[in-house]
CSV table of C-alpha atoms in Angstrom, one decimal:
chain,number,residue,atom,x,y,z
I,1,UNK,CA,73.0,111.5,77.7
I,2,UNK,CA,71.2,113.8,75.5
I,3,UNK,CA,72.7,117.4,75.9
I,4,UNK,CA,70.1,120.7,75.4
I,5,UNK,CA,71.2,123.0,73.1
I,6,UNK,CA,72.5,126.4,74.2
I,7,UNK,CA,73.9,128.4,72.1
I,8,UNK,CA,76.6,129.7,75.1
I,9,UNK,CA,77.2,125.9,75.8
I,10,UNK,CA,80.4,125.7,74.4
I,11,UNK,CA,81.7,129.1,75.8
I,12,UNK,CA,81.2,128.0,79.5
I,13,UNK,CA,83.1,124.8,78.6
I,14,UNK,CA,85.8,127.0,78.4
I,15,UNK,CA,85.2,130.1,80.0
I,16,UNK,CA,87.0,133.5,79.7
I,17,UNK,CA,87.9,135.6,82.5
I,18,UNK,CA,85.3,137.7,84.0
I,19,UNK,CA,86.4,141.0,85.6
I,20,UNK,CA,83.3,141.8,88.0
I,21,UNK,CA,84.4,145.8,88.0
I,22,UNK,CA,83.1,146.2,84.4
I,23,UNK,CA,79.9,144.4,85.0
I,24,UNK,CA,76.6,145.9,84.9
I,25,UNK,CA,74.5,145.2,87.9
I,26,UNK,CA,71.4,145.2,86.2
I,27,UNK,CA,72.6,143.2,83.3
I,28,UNK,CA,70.2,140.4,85.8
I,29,UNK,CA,67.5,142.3,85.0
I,30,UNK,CA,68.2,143.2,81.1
I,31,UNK,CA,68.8,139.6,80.4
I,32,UNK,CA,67.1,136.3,80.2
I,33,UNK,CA,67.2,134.1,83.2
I,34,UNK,CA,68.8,131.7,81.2
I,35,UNK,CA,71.9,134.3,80.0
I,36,UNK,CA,72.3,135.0,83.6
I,37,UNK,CA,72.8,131.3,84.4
I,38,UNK,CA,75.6,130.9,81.7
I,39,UNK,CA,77.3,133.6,83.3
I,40,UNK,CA,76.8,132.9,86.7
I,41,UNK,CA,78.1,129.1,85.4
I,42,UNK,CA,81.3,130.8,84.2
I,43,UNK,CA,82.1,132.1,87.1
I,44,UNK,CA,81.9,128.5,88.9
I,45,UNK,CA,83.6,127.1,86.0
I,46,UNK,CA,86.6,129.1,86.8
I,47,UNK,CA,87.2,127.5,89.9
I,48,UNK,CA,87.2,124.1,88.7
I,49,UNK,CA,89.8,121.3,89.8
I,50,UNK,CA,91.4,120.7,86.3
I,51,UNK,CA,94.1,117.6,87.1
I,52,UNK,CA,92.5,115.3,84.4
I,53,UNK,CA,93.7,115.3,80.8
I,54,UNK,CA,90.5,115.3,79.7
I,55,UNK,CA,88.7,117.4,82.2
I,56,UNK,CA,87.5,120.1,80.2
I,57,UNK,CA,86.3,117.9,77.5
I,58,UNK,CA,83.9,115.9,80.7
I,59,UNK,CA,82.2,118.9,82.2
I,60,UNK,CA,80.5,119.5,79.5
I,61,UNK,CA,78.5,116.8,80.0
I,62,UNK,CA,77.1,118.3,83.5
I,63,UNK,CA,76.4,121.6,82.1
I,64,UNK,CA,72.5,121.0,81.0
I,65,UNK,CA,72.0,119.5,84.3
I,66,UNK,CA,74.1,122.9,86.3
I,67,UNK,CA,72.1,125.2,84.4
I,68,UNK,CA,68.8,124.0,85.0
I,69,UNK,CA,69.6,124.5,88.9
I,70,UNK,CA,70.8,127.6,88.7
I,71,UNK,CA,68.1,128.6,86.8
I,72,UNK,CA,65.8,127.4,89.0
I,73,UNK,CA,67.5,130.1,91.6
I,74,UNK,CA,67.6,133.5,89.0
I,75,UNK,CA,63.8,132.6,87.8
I,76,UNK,CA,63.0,133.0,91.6
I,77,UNK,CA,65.7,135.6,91.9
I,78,UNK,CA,66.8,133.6,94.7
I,79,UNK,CA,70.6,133.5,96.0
I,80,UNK,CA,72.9,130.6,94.2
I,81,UNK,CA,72.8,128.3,97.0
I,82,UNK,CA,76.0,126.1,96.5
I,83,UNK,CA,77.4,123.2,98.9
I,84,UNK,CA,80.6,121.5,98.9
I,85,UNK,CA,82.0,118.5,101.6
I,86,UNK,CA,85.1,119.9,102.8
I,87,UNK,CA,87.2,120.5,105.5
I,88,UNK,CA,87.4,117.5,107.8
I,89,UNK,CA,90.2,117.9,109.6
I,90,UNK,CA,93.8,118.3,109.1
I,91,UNK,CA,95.7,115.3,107.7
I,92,UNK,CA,96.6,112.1,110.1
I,93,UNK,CA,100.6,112.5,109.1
I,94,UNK,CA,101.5,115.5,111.2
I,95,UNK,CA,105.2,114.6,110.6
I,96,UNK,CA,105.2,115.6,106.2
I,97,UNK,CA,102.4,117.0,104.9
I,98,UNK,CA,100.7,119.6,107.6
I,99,UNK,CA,101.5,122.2,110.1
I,100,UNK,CA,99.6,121.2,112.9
I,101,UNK,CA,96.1,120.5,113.9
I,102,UNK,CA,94.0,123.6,113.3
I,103,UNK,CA,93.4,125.6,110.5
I,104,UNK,CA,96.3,127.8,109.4
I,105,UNK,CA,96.5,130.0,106.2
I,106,UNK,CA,96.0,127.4,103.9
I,107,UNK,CA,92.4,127.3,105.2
I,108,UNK,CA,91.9,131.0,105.1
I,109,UNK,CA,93.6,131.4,101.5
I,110,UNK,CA,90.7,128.5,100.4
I,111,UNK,CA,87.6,129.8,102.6
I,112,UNK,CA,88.8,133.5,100.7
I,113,UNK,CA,89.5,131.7,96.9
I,114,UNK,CA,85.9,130.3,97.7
I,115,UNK,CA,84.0,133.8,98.7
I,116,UNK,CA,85.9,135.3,96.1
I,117,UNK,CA,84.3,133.0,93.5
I,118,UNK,CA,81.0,134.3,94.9
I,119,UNK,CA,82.0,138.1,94.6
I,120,UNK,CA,82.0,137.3,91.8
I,121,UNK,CA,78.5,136.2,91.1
I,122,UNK,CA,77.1,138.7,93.2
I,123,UNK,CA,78.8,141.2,90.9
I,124,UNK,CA,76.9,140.2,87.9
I,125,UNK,CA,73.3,139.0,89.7
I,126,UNK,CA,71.9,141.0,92.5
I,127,UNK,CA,71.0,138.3,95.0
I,128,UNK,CA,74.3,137.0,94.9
I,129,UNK,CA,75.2,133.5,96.0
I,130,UNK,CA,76.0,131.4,99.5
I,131,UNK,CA,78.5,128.5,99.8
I,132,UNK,CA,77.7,125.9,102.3
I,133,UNK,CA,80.4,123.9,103.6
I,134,UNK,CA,79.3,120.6,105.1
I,135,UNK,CA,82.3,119.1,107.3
I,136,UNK,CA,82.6,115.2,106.7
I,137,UNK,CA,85.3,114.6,109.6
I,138,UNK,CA,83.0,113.1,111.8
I,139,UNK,CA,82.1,110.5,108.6
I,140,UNK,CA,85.6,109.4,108.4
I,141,UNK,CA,87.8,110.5,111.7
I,142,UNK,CA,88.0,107.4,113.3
I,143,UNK,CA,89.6,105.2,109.7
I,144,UNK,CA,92.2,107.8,110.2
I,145,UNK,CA,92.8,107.2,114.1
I,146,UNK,CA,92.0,111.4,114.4
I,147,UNK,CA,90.4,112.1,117.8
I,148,UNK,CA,87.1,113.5,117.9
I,149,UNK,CA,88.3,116.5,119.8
I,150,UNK,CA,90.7,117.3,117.2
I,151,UNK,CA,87.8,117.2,114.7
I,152,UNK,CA,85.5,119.9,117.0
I,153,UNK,CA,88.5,121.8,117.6
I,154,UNK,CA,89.4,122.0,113.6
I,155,UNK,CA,85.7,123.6,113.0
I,156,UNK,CA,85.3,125.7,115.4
I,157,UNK,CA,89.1,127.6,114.7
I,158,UNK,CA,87.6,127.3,111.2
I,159,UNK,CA,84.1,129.3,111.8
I,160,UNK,CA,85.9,132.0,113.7
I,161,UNK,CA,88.3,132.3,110.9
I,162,UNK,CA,85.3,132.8,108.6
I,163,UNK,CA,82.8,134.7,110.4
I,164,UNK,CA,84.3,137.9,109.9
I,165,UNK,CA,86.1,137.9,106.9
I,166,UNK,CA,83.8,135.7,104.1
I,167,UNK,CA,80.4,136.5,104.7
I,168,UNK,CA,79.6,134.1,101.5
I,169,UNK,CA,80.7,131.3,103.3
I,170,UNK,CA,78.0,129.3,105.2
I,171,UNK,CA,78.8,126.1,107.8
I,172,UNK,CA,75.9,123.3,108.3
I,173,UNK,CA,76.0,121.5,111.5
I,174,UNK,CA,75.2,118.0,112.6
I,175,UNK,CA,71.2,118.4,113.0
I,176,UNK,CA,71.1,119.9,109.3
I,177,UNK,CA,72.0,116.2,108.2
I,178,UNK,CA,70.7,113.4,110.5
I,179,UNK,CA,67.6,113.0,112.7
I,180,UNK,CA,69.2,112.9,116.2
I,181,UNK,CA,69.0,114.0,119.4
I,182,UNK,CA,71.2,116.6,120.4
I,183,UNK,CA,71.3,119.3,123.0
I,184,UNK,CA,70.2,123.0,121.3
I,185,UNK,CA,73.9,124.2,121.5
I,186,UNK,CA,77.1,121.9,121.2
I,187,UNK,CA,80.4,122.5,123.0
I,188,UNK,CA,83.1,120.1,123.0
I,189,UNK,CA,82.2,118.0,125.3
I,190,UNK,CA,78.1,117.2,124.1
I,191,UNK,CA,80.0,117.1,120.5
I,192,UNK,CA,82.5,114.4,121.6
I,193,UNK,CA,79.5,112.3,123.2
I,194,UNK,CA,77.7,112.4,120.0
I,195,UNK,CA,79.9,112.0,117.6
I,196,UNK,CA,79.6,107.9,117.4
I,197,UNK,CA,75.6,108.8,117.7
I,198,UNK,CA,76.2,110.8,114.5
I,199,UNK,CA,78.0,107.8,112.9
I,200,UNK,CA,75.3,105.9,113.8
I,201,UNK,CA,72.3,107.5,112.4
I,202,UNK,CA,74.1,108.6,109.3
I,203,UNK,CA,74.9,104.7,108.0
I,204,UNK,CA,71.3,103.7,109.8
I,205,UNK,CA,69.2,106.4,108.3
I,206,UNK,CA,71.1,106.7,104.6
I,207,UNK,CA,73.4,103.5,104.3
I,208,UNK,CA,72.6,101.5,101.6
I,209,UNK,CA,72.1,98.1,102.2
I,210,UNK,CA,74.6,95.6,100.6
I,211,UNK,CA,75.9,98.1,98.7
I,212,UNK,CA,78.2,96.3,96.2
I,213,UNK,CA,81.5,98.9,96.5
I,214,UNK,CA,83.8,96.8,94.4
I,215,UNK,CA,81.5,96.4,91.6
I,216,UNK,CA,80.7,100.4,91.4
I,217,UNK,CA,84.4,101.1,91.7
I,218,UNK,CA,84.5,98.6,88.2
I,219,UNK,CA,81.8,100.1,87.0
I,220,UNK,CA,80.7,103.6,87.9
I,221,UNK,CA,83.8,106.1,86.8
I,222,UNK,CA,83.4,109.1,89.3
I,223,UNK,CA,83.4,106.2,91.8
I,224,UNK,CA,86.8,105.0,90.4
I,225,UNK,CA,88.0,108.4,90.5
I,226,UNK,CA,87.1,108.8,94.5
I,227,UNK,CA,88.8,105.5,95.3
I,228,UNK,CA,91.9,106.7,93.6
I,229,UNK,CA,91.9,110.2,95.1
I,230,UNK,CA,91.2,108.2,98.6
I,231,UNK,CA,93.6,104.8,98.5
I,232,UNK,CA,96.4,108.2,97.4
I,233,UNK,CA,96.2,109.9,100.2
I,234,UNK,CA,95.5,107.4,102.7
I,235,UNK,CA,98.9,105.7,101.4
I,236,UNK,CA,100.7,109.1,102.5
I,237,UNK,CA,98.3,109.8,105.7
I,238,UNK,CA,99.0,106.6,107.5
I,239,UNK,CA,102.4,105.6,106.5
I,240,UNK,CA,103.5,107.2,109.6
I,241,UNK,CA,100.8,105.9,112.2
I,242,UNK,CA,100.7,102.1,110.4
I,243,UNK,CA,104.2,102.0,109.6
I,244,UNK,CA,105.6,99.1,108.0
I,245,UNK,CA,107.1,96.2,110.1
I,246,UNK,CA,107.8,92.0,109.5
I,247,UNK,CA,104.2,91.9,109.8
I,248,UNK,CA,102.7,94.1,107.8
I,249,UNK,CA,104.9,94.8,104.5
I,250,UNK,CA,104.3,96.6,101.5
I,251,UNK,CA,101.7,94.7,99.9
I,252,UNK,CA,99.3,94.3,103.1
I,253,UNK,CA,99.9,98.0,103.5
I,254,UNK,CA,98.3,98.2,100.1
I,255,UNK,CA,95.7,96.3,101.0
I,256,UNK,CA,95.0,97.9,103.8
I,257,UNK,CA,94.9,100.8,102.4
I,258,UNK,CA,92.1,99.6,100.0
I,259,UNK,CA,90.3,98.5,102.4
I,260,UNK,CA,90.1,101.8,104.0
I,261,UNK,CA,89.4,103.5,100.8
I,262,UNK,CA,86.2,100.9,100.4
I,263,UNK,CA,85.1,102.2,103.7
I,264,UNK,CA,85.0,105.1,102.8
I,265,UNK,CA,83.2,105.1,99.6
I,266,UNK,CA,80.7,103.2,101.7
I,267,UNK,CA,80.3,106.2,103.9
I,268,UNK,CA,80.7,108.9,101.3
I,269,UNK,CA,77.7,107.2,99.2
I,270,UNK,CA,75.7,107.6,102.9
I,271,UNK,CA,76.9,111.2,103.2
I,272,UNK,CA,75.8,112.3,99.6
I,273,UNK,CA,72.3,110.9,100.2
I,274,UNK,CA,72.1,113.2,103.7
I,275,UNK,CA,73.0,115.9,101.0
I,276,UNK,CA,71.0,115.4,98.9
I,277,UNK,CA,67.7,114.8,101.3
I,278,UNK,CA,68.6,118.1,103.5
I,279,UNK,CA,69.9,120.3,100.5
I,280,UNK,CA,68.1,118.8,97.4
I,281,UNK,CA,68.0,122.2,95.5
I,282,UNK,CA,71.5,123.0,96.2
I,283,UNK,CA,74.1,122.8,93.3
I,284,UNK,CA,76.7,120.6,94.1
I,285,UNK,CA,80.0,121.4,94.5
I,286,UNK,CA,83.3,118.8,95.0
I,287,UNK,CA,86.8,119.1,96.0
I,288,UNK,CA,87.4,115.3,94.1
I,289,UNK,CA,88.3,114.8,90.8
I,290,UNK,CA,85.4,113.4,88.8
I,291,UNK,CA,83.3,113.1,85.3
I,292,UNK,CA,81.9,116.4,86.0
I,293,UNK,CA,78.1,115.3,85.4
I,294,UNK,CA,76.8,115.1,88.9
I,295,UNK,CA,78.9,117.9,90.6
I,296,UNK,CA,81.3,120.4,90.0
I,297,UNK,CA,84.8,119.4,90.8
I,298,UNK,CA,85.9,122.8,92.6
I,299,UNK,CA,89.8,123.6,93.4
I,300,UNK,CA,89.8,125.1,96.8
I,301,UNK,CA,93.4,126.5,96.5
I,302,UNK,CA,94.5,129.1,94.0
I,303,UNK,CA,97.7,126.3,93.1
I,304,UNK,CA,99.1,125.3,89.8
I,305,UNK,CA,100.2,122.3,91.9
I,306,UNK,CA,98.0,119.0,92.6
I,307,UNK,CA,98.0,119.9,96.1
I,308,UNK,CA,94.3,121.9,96.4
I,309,UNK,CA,93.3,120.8,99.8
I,310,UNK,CA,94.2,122.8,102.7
I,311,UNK,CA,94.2,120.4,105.0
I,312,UNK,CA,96.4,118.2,102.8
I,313,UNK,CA,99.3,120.6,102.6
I,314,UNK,CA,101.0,123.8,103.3
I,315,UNK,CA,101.0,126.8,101.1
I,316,UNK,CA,104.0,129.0,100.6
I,317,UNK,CA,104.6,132.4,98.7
I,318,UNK,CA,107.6,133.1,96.2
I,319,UNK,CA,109.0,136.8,96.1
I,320,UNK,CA,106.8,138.0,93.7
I,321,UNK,CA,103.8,137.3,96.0
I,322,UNK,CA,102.6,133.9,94.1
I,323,UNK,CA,101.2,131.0,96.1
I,324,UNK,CA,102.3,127.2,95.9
I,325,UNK,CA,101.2,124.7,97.7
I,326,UNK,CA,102.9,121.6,98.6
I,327,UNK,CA,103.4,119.1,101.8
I,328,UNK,CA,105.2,121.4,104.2
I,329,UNK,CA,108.3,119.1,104.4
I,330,UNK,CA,108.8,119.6,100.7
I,331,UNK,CA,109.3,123.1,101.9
I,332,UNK,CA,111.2,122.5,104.6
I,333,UNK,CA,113.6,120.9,102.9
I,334,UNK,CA,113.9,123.5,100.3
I,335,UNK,CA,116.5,125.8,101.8
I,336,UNK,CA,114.9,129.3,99.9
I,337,UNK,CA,111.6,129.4,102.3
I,338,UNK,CA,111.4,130.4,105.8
I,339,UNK,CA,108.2,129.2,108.1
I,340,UNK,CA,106.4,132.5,109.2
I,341,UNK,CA,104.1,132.6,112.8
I,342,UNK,CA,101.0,133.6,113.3
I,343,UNK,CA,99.4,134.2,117.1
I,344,UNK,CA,102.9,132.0,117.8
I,345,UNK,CA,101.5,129.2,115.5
I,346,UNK,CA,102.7,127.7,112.2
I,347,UNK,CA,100.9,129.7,109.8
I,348,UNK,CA,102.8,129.0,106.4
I,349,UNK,CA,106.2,129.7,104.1
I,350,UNK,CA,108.0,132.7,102.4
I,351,UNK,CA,110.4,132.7,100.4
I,352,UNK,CA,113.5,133.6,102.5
I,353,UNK,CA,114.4,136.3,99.3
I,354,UNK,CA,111.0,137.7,100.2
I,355,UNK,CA,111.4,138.4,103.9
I,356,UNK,CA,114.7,140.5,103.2
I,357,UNK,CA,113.2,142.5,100.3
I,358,UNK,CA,110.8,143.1,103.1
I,359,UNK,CA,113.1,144.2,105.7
I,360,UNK,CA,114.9,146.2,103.3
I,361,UNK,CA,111.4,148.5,102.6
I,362,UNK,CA,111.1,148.5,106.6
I,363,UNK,CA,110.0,147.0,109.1
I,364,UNK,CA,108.6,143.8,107.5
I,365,UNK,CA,105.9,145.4,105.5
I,366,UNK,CA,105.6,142.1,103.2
I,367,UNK,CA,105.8,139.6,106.3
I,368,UNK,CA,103.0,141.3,108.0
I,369,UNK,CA,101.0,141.8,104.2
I,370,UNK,CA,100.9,138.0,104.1
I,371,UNK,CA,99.6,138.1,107.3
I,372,UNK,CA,102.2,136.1,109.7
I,373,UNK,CA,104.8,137.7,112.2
I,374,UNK,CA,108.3,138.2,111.0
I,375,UNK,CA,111.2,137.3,112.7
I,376,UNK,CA,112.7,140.1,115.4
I,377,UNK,CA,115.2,141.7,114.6
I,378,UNK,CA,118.0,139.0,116.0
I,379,UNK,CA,116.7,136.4,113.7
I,380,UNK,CA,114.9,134.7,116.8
I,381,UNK,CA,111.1,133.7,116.7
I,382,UNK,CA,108.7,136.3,118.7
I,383,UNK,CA,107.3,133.0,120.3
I,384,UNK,CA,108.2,129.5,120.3
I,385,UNK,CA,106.2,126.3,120.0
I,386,UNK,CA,106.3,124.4,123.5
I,387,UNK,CA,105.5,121.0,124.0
I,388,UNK,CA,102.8,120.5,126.5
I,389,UNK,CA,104.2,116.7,126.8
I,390,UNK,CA,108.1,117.0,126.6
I,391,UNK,CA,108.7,120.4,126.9
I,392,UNK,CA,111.3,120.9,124.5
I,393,UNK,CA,110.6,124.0,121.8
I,394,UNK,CA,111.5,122.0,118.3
I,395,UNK,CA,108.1,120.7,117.9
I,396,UNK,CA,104.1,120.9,119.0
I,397,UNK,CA,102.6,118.3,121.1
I,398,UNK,CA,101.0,116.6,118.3
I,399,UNK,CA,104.5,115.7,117.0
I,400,UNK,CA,106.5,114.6,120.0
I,401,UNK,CA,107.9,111.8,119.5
I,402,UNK,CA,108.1,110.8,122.7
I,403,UNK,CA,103.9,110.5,123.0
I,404,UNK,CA,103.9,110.0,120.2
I,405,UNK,CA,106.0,107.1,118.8
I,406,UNK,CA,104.9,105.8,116.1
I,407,UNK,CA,105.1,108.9,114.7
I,408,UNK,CA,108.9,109.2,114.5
I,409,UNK,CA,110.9,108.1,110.8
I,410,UNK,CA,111.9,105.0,111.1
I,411,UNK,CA,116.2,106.2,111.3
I,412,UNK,CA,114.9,107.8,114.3
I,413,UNK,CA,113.3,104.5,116.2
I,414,UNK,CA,116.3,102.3,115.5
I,415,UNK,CA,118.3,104.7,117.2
I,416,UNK,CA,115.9,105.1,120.1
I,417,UNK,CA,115.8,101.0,120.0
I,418,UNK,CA,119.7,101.2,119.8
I,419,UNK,CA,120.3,103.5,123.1
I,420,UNK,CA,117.4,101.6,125.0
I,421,UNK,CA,119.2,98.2,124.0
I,422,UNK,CA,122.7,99.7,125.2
I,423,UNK,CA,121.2,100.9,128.2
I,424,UNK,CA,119.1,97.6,129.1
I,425,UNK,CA,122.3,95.4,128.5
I,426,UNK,CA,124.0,96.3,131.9
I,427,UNK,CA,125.5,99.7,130.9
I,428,UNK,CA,125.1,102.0,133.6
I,429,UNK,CA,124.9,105.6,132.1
I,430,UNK,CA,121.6,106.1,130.3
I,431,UNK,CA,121.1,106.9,126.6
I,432,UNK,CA,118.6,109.1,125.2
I,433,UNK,CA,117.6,111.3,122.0
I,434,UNK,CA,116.9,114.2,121.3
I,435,UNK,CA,115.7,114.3,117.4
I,436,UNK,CA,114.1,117.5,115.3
I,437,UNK,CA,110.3,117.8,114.8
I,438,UNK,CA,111.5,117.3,111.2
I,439,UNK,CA,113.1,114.0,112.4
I,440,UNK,CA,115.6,114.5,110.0
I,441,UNK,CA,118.7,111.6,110.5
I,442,UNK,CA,121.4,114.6,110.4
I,443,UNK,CA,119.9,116.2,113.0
I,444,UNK,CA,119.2,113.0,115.8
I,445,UNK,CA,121.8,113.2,118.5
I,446,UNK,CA,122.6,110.6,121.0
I,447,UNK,CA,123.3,112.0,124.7
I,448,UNK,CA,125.6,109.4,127.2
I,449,UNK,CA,124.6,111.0,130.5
């Protein structure tokens, strides 16, 4: 494509590092709309998801196209309306990669990185700039085998965390996207009814008819890129809930797994369209990887890791205050960082180093600075995680293994099977096992009672 000529061009390929205290609040006003767009562009570019190689060298490509919208905002002197698909809902394996169900402070550090990022803006053009958020669970929850209830239960913890705290931050809701019928206000139950509706009426109103997804994945490369980025995860999301067995072995996991990932490309191109029809001024904003021409490929997590997603990991913080991010069993497994609570939830990990340097300046100044609650005083936690199914304390309902079976490692079945078989072959005391939420073998033990 032919690229206009700016003479900033190459600059917000690679932007510096704007400090929003030194900037001049009129500088809008001083300036030509289209100066103010290459710095408002900076700004954006800061935050962008940079796991390619070659990423820098592709967003060029996009910038014209960026520029022209944002212009189209500062001309009016009109707020930089961005939006971005995000948080769904957390991931389907509860067991490595997440906390829980709801929104912990991975969500918060990404709904803050975001706001931040328009701060920033509004530091350098008066009538600042909004970021909506439009939640895709409801496109893809049931590939994943996630309840519906889980998916209204995700955004509403997820509006109450922003409302107070990122005024930037905007949420749409399902009206905004689809003609459909719903009551004027939603609560869990009217949301649940309607959530197949919604389905419905988004692949009826903006599916594309015999759309050809094996050719585009060939052919179109930010296509390529989303199949990649979804046949990864979903190989790691459902290994757990599918797990493999005589009938279904590696390769037809693979397979399977592709044929979810076609799925969803055919309902991602659906979703876009809604997009684009409600929100066609909007600049577009992504949490995938991609070319960089059609939307801006946006890191939602202040990481140096690959993990950016919040509902795709945990986050953790060293002693010296930096973040990481990473599937929380990585970090339970690492023996230097300590799971820290919040309102008697998993909230996210310090580094154990950390908690005594903050003991030793008093009472847990740095536990309760990185907002969790630190351990009392007797090393015991202030409140425990009960099981509404089982009742034991190890674990949250959402992984018990005893509701939840398929769930458990595979070690941790055979030795279920094992003390079931015993049990069933005439022996008269009964076996059962108790196992970790971690289900870590070393830690499965077999009671004869």
């Amino acid at each position: 494509m032919t690229i206009a000529q700016s003479s900033n061009i190459s600059n917000i390929a690679r932007p510096t590092t704007v400090r929003p205290s030194k900037l001049d609040h009129g500088s809008d006003t001083e300036s030509s709309s289209t100066t103010t767009s290459e710095k408002i562009l900076g700004i954006i570019y800061k935050y962008r998801l940079t796991k390619a190689v070659d990423a820098h060298d592709k967003w060029i490509e996009g910038t014209p196209k960026f520029l022209d919208i944002i212009g189209n905002f500062v001309r009016k002197a009109q707020p930089i309306h961005m939006c971005m698909p995000a948080f769904p809902f957390k991931s389907a394996n509860k067991v490595y990669k997440v906390l829980g169900t709801l929104p912990e402070r991975a969500e918060e550090t990404a709904l803050e990185h975001m706001n931040t990022m328009c701060v920033e803006i509004s530091a350098i053009y008066r009538p600042g700039a909004k970021l909506l958020t439009l939640s895709d669970g409801l496109v893809y929850n049931d590939l994943l085998t996630i309840p519906d209830r889980e998916v209204w239960a995700y955004g509403q913890e997820l509006r109450a965390m922003s409302t107070t705290k990122f005024p930037h931050i905007e949420f749409s809701r399902l009206r905004q996207l689809v003609t459909i019928d719903l009551p004027d206000q939603l609560d869990e139950i009217t949301y649940v009814a309607n959530a197949t509706n919604f389905r419905h009426a988004l692949l009826t109103q903006f599916g594309r008819d015999g759309l050809d997804v094996h050719r585009l994945i060939e052919e179109d490369e930010d296509t390529r890129l989303t199949f990649c980025g979804h046949s990864r995860f979903l190989t790691s999301d459902l290994c757990y809930i599918f797990p493999k067995s005589e009938t279904r072995g590696s390769n037809q996991y693979k397979r399977d797994v592709k044929f979810l990932a076609r799925e969803m490309i055919r309902r991602g191109f659906a979703f876009a369209a809604a997009i684009k029809h409600s929100f066609p001024t909007h600049l577009r904003l992504s949490i995938h990887q991609s070319t960089g021409e059609h939307k801006i490929p946006i890191s939602l997590l202040p990481t140096k890791t690959s993990f950016t997603t919040p509902w795709m990991c945990a986050i953790a913080y060293a002693a010296d205050g930096d973040l990481t991010s990473a599937p929380k069993g990585d970090f339970e497994a690492d023996g230097r960082y300590q799971l820290v609570y919040h309102a008697g939830r998993p909230s996210h990990f310090v580094e154990s180093s950390a908690l005594v340097l903050g003991n030793a300046t008093g009472s847990s100044k740095l536990n309760r600075a990185l907002g969790g609650e630190a351990n009392s005083d007797d090393g015991e936690r202030k409140k425990k995680t009960v099981c509404e199914y089982c009742g034991r304390t190890t674990h949250g309902v959402e992984r018990c293994f005893d509701k939840y079976p398929h769930l458990a490692p595979r070690r941790v079945r055979e030795k279920i099977a094992a003390a079931s078989t015993g049990s069933a072959a005439g022996k008269e005391n009964t076996a059962t096992a108790e196992y970790a939420d971690d289900g870590s073998e070393n830690r499965v033990r077999t009671r004869i009672q």
